[in-house]
Amino acid sequence: EVGAAALAADFCALVLLDAEGRLAARAGHGWPEEIIGQVEAGRGDGSQTGYTLQHGHPVAVEDYAREMAFTVPPVVFEQSIVSGLSVPMFLEKRVVGAMLVHTRTRRQFGDGDIQLLSLIANQTAVALEKARLFGEVQQLAATDSLTGLHNRRRFFELAEREFERARR
């Protein structure tokens, strides 16, 4: 929402690499619900998003119908998208994803737009990493590192919860 609002765009998407190395939209604003998590971007230079991730450079497209440097997914035309901007998401100098904004009107994205979306994308990357690390710390605090089983504290938390449930 922040990316779309900041650049007055109709759509915004967060594309991340999954465990199998596929690029998929993980969050979005303005897109139909069924598209998020289902749309995959091409890897490498074949797609705008793939190029952004591979080279770590932003890519602005003023008119998808005229600029055919990249393969354009059908969803772009289905949603009447005309222009788009993709920027890499950096975390400690490595690219971890991309943030994209799209408009239904023709737009030339400038350096200010690129800088603003890059700032939002990189802050999002930091927030995602913090959330991942928090989950990892919670997992480590609840399990034995050698066996992978619940530790004493986690066992008592689960037992207390089940006891309360049984009492109800």
PDB file of C-alpha atoms in Angstrom:
ATOM      1  CA  GLU A   1       0.000   0.000   0.000  1.00  0.00           C
ATOM      2  CA  VAL A   2       2.820   2.385   0.846  1.00  0.00           C
ATOM      3  CA  GLY A   3       4.545   1.848  -2.498  1.00  0.00           C
ATOM      4  CA  ALA A   4       1.333   2.406  -4.445  1.00  0.00           C
ATOM      5  CA  ALA A   5       0.371   5.482  -2.429  1.00  0.00           C
ATOM      6  CA  ALA A   6       3.833   7.046  -2.542  1.00  0.00           C
ATOM      7  CA  LEU A   7       4.033   6.789  -6.336  1.00  0.00           C
ATOM      8  CA  ALA A   8       0.324   7.302  -7.048  1.00  0.00           C
ATOM      9  CA  ALA A   9       0.212   3.888  -8.721  1.00  0.00           C
ATOM     10  CA  ASP A  10      -2.720   1.562  -9.252  1.00  0.00           C
ATOM     11  CA  PHE A  11      -0.830  -1.590  -8.315  1.00  0.00           C
ATOM     12  CA  CYS A  12       2.110  -2.579  -6.145  1.00  0.00           C
ATOM     13  CA  ALA A  13       3.617  -6.033  -5.692  1.00  0.00           C
ATOM     14  CA  LEU A  14       6.334  -7.637  -3.638  1.00  0.00           C
ATOM     15  CA  VAL A  15       8.148 -10.416  -5.494  1.00  0.00           C
ATOM     16  CA  LEU A  16      10.413 -12.786  -3.587  1.00  0.00           C
ATOM     17  CA  LEU A  17      12.389 -15.916  -4.368  1.00  0.00           C
ATOM     18  CA  ASP A  18      10.809 -19.012  -2.838  1.00  0.00           C
ATOM     19  CA  ALA A  19      12.663 -22.080  -1.546  1.00  0.00           C
ATOM     20  CA  GLU A  20      12.747 -23.597  -5.055  1.00  0.00           C
ATOM     21  CA  GLY A  21      14.186 -20.421  -6.565  1.00  0.00           C
ATOM     22  CA  ARG A  22      10.962 -19.322  -8.288  1.00  0.00           C
ATOM     23  CA  LEU A  23       9.940 -15.680  -8.366  1.00  0.00           C
ATOM     24  CA  ALA A  24       6.416 -15.225  -7.078  1.00  0.00           C
ATOM     25  CA  ALA A  25       4.317 -12.313  -5.915  1.00  0.00           C
ATOM     26  CA  ARG A  26       4.014 -12.637  -2.134  1.00  0.00           C
ATOM     27  CA  ALA A  27       2.065  -9.467  -1.378  1.00  0.00           C
ATOM     28  CA  GLY A  28       0.294  -6.858  -3.395  1.00  0.00           C
ATOM     29  CA  HIS A  29      -1.993  -3.877  -3.440  1.00  0.00           C
ATOM     30  CA  GLY A  30      -4.609  -3.300  -6.131  1.00  0.00           C
ATOM     31  CA  TRP A  31      -4.303  -6.821  -7.525  1.00  0.00           C
ATOM     32  CA  PRO A  32      -7.163  -9.330  -7.371  1.00  0.00           C
ATOM     33  CA  GLU A  33      -6.670 -11.683  -4.396  1.00  0.00           C
ATOM     34  CA  GLU A  34      -6.318 -14.783  -6.567  1.00  0.00           C
ATOM     35  CA  ILE A  35      -3.286 -13.342  -8.342  1.00  0.00           C
ATOM     36  CA  ILE A  36      -1.092 -12.919  -5.259  1.00  0.00           C
ATOM     37  CA  GLY A  37       0.942 -16.068  -4.734  1.00  0.00           C
ATOM     38  CA  GLN A  38      -0.092 -17.460  -8.116  1.00  0.00           C
ATOM     39  CA  VAL A  39       1.745 -15.197 -10.552  1.00  0.00           C
ATOM     40  CA  GLU A  40       5.324 -16.209 -11.233  1.00  0.00           C
ATOM     41  CA  ALA A  41       7.869 -13.974 -12.920  1.00  0.00           C
ATOM     42  CA  GLY A  42      10.451 -15.276 -15.348  1.00  0.00           C
ATOM     43  CA  ARG A  43      13.994 -15.609 -14.085  1.00  0.00           C
ATOM     44  CA  GLY A  44      16.941 -13.875 -15.697  1.00  0.00           C
ATOM     45  CA  ASP A  45      16.867 -11.295 -18.442  1.00  0.00           C
ATOM     46  CA  GLY A  46      13.607 -12.593 -19.917  1.00  0.00           C
ATOM     47  CA  SER A  47      11.340 -10.596 -17.616  1.00  0.00           C
ATOM     48  CA  GLN A  48      11.449  -7.132 -16.104  1.00  0.00           C
ATOM     49  CA  THR A  49      11.419  -8.561 -12.577  1.00  0.00           C
ATOM     50  CA  GLY A  50      13.988 -11.235 -13.405  1.00  0.00           C
ATOM     51  CA  TYR A  51      16.304  -8.626 -14.882  1.00  0.00           C
ATOM     52  CA  THR A  52      15.905  -6.426 -11.802  1.00  0.00           C
ATOM     53  CA  LEU A  53      16.792  -9.321  -9.507  1.00  0.00           C
ATOM     54  CA  GLN A  54      19.647 -10.667 -11.601  1.00  0.00           C
ATOM     55  CA  HIS A  55      21.375  -7.339 -12.180  1.00  0.00           C
ATOM     56  CA  GLY A  56      20.238  -5.403  -9.097  1.00  0.00           C
ATOM     57  CA  HIS A  57      19.080  -2.450 -11.198  1.00  0.00           C
ATOM     58  CA  PRO A  58      15.691  -0.743 -11.372  1.00  0.00           C
ATOM     59  CA  VAL A  59      13.743  -1.022 -14.606  1.00  0.00           C
ATOM     60  CA  ALA A  60      11.108   1.465 -15.742  1.00  0.00           C
ATOM     61  CA  VAL A  61       8.755   0.714 -18.625  1.00  0.00           C
ATOM     62  CA  GLU A  62       6.712   3.597 -19.974  1.00  0.00           C
ATOM     63  CA  ASP A  63       4.435   1.510 -22.202  1.00  0.00           C
ATOM     64  CA  TYR A  64       4.321  -2.295 -22.102  1.00  0.00           C
ATOM     65  CA  ALA A  65       2.527  -2.430 -25.455  1.00  0.00           C
ATOM     66  CA  ARG A  66       5.376  -0.591 -27.199  1.00  0.00           C
ATOM     67  CA  GLU A  67       8.471  -1.719 -25.308  1.00  0.00           C
ATOM     68  CA  MET A  68       8.999  -5.399 -25.862  1.00  0.00           C
ATOM     69  CA  ALA A  69      12.453  -5.749 -24.315  1.00  0.00           C
ATOM     70  CA  PHE A  70      10.990  -8.214 -21.787  1.00  0.00           C
ATOM     71  CA  THR A  71       8.379 -10.928 -21.809  1.00  0.00           C
ATOM     72  CA  VAL A  72       5.222  -9.355 -20.414  1.00  0.00           C
ATOM     73  CA  PRO A  73       2.962 -11.684 -18.430  1.00  0.00           C
ATOM     74  CA  PRO A  74      -0.676 -11.819 -19.623  1.00  0.00           C
ATOM     75  CA  VAL A  75      -1.896 -10.450 -16.290  1.00  0.00           C
ATOM     76  CA  VAL A  76      -0.379  -7.070 -17.199  1.00  0.00           C
ATOM     77  CA  PHE A  77      -2.680  -6.716 -20.189  1.00  0.00           C
ATOM     78  CA  GLU A  78      -5.624  -8.354 -18.395  1.00  0.00           C
ATOM     79  CA  GLN A  79      -5.428  -5.607 -15.749  1.00  0.00           C
ATOM     80  CA  SER A  80      -4.995  -2.849 -18.396  1.00  0.00           C
ATOM     81  CA  ILE A  81      -1.551  -1.926 -17.076  1.00  0.00           C
ATOM     82  CA  VAL A  82       0.397   0.502 -19.234  1.00  0.00           C
ATOM     83  CA  SER A  83       3.510   1.511 -17.249  1.00  0.00           C
ATOM     84  CA  GLY A  84       5.618  -0.115 -14.567  1.00  0.00           C
ATOM     85  CA  LEU A  85       8.663   0.265 -12.371  1.00  0.00           C
ATOM     86  CA  SER A  86      10.593  -2.499 -10.621  1.00  0.00           C
ATOM     87  CA  VAL A  87      13.348  -1.948  -8.076  1.00  0.00           C
ATOM     88  CA  PRO A  88      15.525  -4.516  -6.311  1.00  0.00           C
ATOM     89  CA  MET A  89      15.201  -5.133  -2.586  1.00  0.00           C
ATOM     90  CA  PHE A  90      18.623  -5.183  -0.980  1.00  0.00           C
ATOM     91  CA  LEU A  91      19.559  -6.761   2.324  1.00  0.00           C
ATOM     92  CA  GLU A  92      23.220  -6.441   3.262  1.00  0.00           C
ATOM     93  CA  LYS A  93      24.244  -5.847  -0.364  1.00  0.00           C
ATOM     94  CA  ARG A  94      22.416  -8.887  -1.717  1.00  0.00           C
ATOM     95  CA  VAL A  95      19.207  -8.808  -3.716  1.00  0.00           C
ATOM     96  CA  VAL A  96      16.408 -10.639  -1.907  1.00  0.00           C
ATOM     97  CA  GLY A  97      13.422  -9.598  -3.986  1.00  0.00           C
ATOM     98  CA  ALA A  98      11.843  -6.815  -5.978  1.00  0.00           C
ATOM     99  CA  MET A  99       9.098  -4.274  -5.473  1.00  0.00           C
ATOM    100  CA  LEU A 100       7.004  -3.276  -8.458  1.00  0.00           C
ATOM    101  CA  VAL A 101       4.468  -0.546  -9.093  1.00  0.00           C
ATOM    102  CA  HIS A 102       2.177  -0.374 -12.115  1.00  0.00           C
ATOM    103  CA  THR A 103      -0.205   2.213 -13.499  1.00  0.00           C
ATOM    104  CA  ARG A 104      -3.115   2.023 -15.894  1.00  0.00           C
ATOM    105  CA  THR A 105      -2.050   5.318 -17.422  1.00  0.00           C
ATOM    106  CA  ARG A 106       1.115   5.995 -19.362  1.00  0.00           C
ATOM    107  CA  ARG A 107       3.816   7.286 -17.045  1.00  0.00           C
ATOM    108  CA  GLN A 108       7.492   7.998 -17.271  1.00  0.00           C
ATOM    109  CA  PHE A 109       9.095   7.092 -13.942  1.00  0.00           C
ATOM    110  CA  GLY A 110      11.951   9.420 -13.026  1.00  0.00           C
ATOM    111  CA  ASP A 111      14.945   9.244 -10.697  1.00  0.00           C
ATOM    112  CA  GLY A 112      12.882  10.556  -7.777  1.00  0.00           C
ATOM    113  CA  ASP A 113      10.347   7.758  -8.250  1.00  0.00           C
ATOM    114  CA  ILE A 114      13.124   5.178  -8.384  1.00  0.00           C
ATOM    115  CA  GLN A 115      14.784   6.532  -5.237  1.00  0.00           C
ATOM    116  CA  LEU A 116      11.510   6.635  -3.303  1.00  0.00           C
ATOM    117  CA  LEU A 117      10.441   3.117  -4.273  1.00  0.00           C
ATOM    118  CA  SER A 118      13.968   1.826  -3.577  1.00  0.00           C
ATOM    119  CA  LEU A 119      13.829   3.294  -0.084  1.00  0.00           C
ATOM    120  CA  ILE A 120      10.461   1.643   0.573  1.00  0.00           C
ATOM    121  CA  ALA A 121      11.668  -1.673  -0.906  1.00  0.00           C
ATOM    122  CA  ASN A 122      14.828  -1.767   1.188  1.00  0.00           C
ATOM    123  CA  GLN A 123      12.954  -0.925   4.401  1.00  0.00           C
ATOM    124  CA  THR A 124      10.531  -3.726   3.553  1.00  0.00           C
ATOM    125  CA  ALA A 125      13.459  -6.122   3.078  1.00  0.00           C
ATOM    126  CA  VAL A 126      14.782  -5.213   6.532  1.00  0.00           C
ATOM    127  CA  ALA A 127      11.329  -5.704   8.095  1.00  0.00           C
ATOM    128  CA  LEU A 128      10.937  -9.113   6.415  1.00  0.00           C
ATOM    129  CA  GLU A 129      14.369 -10.197   7.638  1.00  0.00           C
ATOM    130  CA  LYS A 130      13.560  -9.089  11.186  1.00  0.00           C
ATOM    131  CA  ALA A 131      10.310 -11.081  11.076  1.00  0.00           C
ATOM    132  CA  ARG A 132      12.181 -14.137   9.790  1.00  0.00           C
ATOM    133  CA  LEU A 133      14.804 -13.842  12.509  1.00  0.00           C
ATOM    134  CA  PHE A 134      12.144 -13.374  15.183  1.00  0.00           C
ATOM    135  CA  GLY A 135      10.445 -16.595  14.059  1.00  0.00           C
ATOM    136  CA  GLU A 136      13.787 -18.373  14.082  1.00  0.00           C
ATOM    137  CA  VAL A 137      14.541 -17.165  17.618  1.00  0.00           C
ATOM    138  CA  GLN A 138      11.113 -18.330  18.766  1.00  0.00           C
ATOM    139  CA  GLN A 139      11.767 -21.744  17.222  1.00  0.00           C
ATOM    140  CA  LEU A 140      15.201 -21.965  18.846  1.00  0.00           C
ATOM    141  CA  ALA A 141      13.778 -20.942  22.229  1.00  0.00           C
ATOM    142  CA  ALA A 142      11.141 -23.690  22.084  1.00  0.00           C
ATOM    143  CA  THR A 143      13.166 -26.653  20.805  1.00  0.00           C
ATOM    144  CA  ASP A 144      16.237 -28.614  21.744  1.00  0.00           C
ATOM    145  CA  SER A 145      18.968 -27.958  19.188  1.00  0.00           C
ATOM    146  CA  LEU A 146      20.246 -31.540  19.269  1.00  0.00           C
ATOM    147  CA  THR A 147      16.987 -33.488  18.993  1.00  0.00           C
ATOM    148  CA  GLY A 148      14.657 -30.888  17.506  1.00  0.00           C
ATOM    149  CA  LEU A 149      12.061 -31.823  20.130  1.00  0.00           C
ATOM    150  CA  HIS A 150      10.213 -29.352  22.337  1.00  0.00           C
ATOM    151  CA  ASN A 151      12.270 -28.238  25.308  1.00  0.00           C
ATOM    152  CA  ARG A 152      11.044 -28.274  28.912  1.00  0.00           C
ATOM    153  CA  ARG A 153       9.664 -24.734  28.788  1.00  0.00           C
ATOM    154  CA  ARG A 154       7.713 -25.360  25.575  1.00  0.00           C
ATOM    155  CA  PHE A 155       6.432 -28.663  26.926  1.00  0.00           C
ATOM    156  CA  PHE A 156       5.010 -26.903  30.003  1.00  0.00           C
ATOM    157  CA  GLU A 157       3.452 -24.152  27.839  1.00  0.00           C
ATOM    158  CA  LEU A 158       1.708 -26.772  25.711  1.00  0.00           C
ATOM    159  CA  ALA A 159       0.664 -28.802  28.772  1.00  0.00           C
ATOM    160  CA  GLU A 160      -0.814 -25.713  30.438  1.00  0.00           C
ATOM    161  CA  ARG A 161      -2.749 -24.820  27.309  1.00  0.00           C
ATOM    162  CA  GLU A 162      -4.117 -28.360  26.980  1.00  0.00           C
ATOM    163  CA  PHE A 163      -4.987 -28.475  30.685  1.00  0.00           C
ATOM    164  CA  GLU A 164      -6.999 -25.244  30.345  1.00  0.00           C
ATOM    165  CA  ARG A 165      -8.700 -26.581  27.261  1.00  0.00           C
ATOM    166  CA  ALA A 166      -9.599 -29.844  29.027  1.00  0.00           C
ATOM    167  CA  ARG A 167     -10.903 -27.911  32.022  1.00  0.00           C
ATOM    168  CA  ARG A 168     -13.221 -25.831  29.796  1.00  0.00           C
TER     169      ARG A 168
END
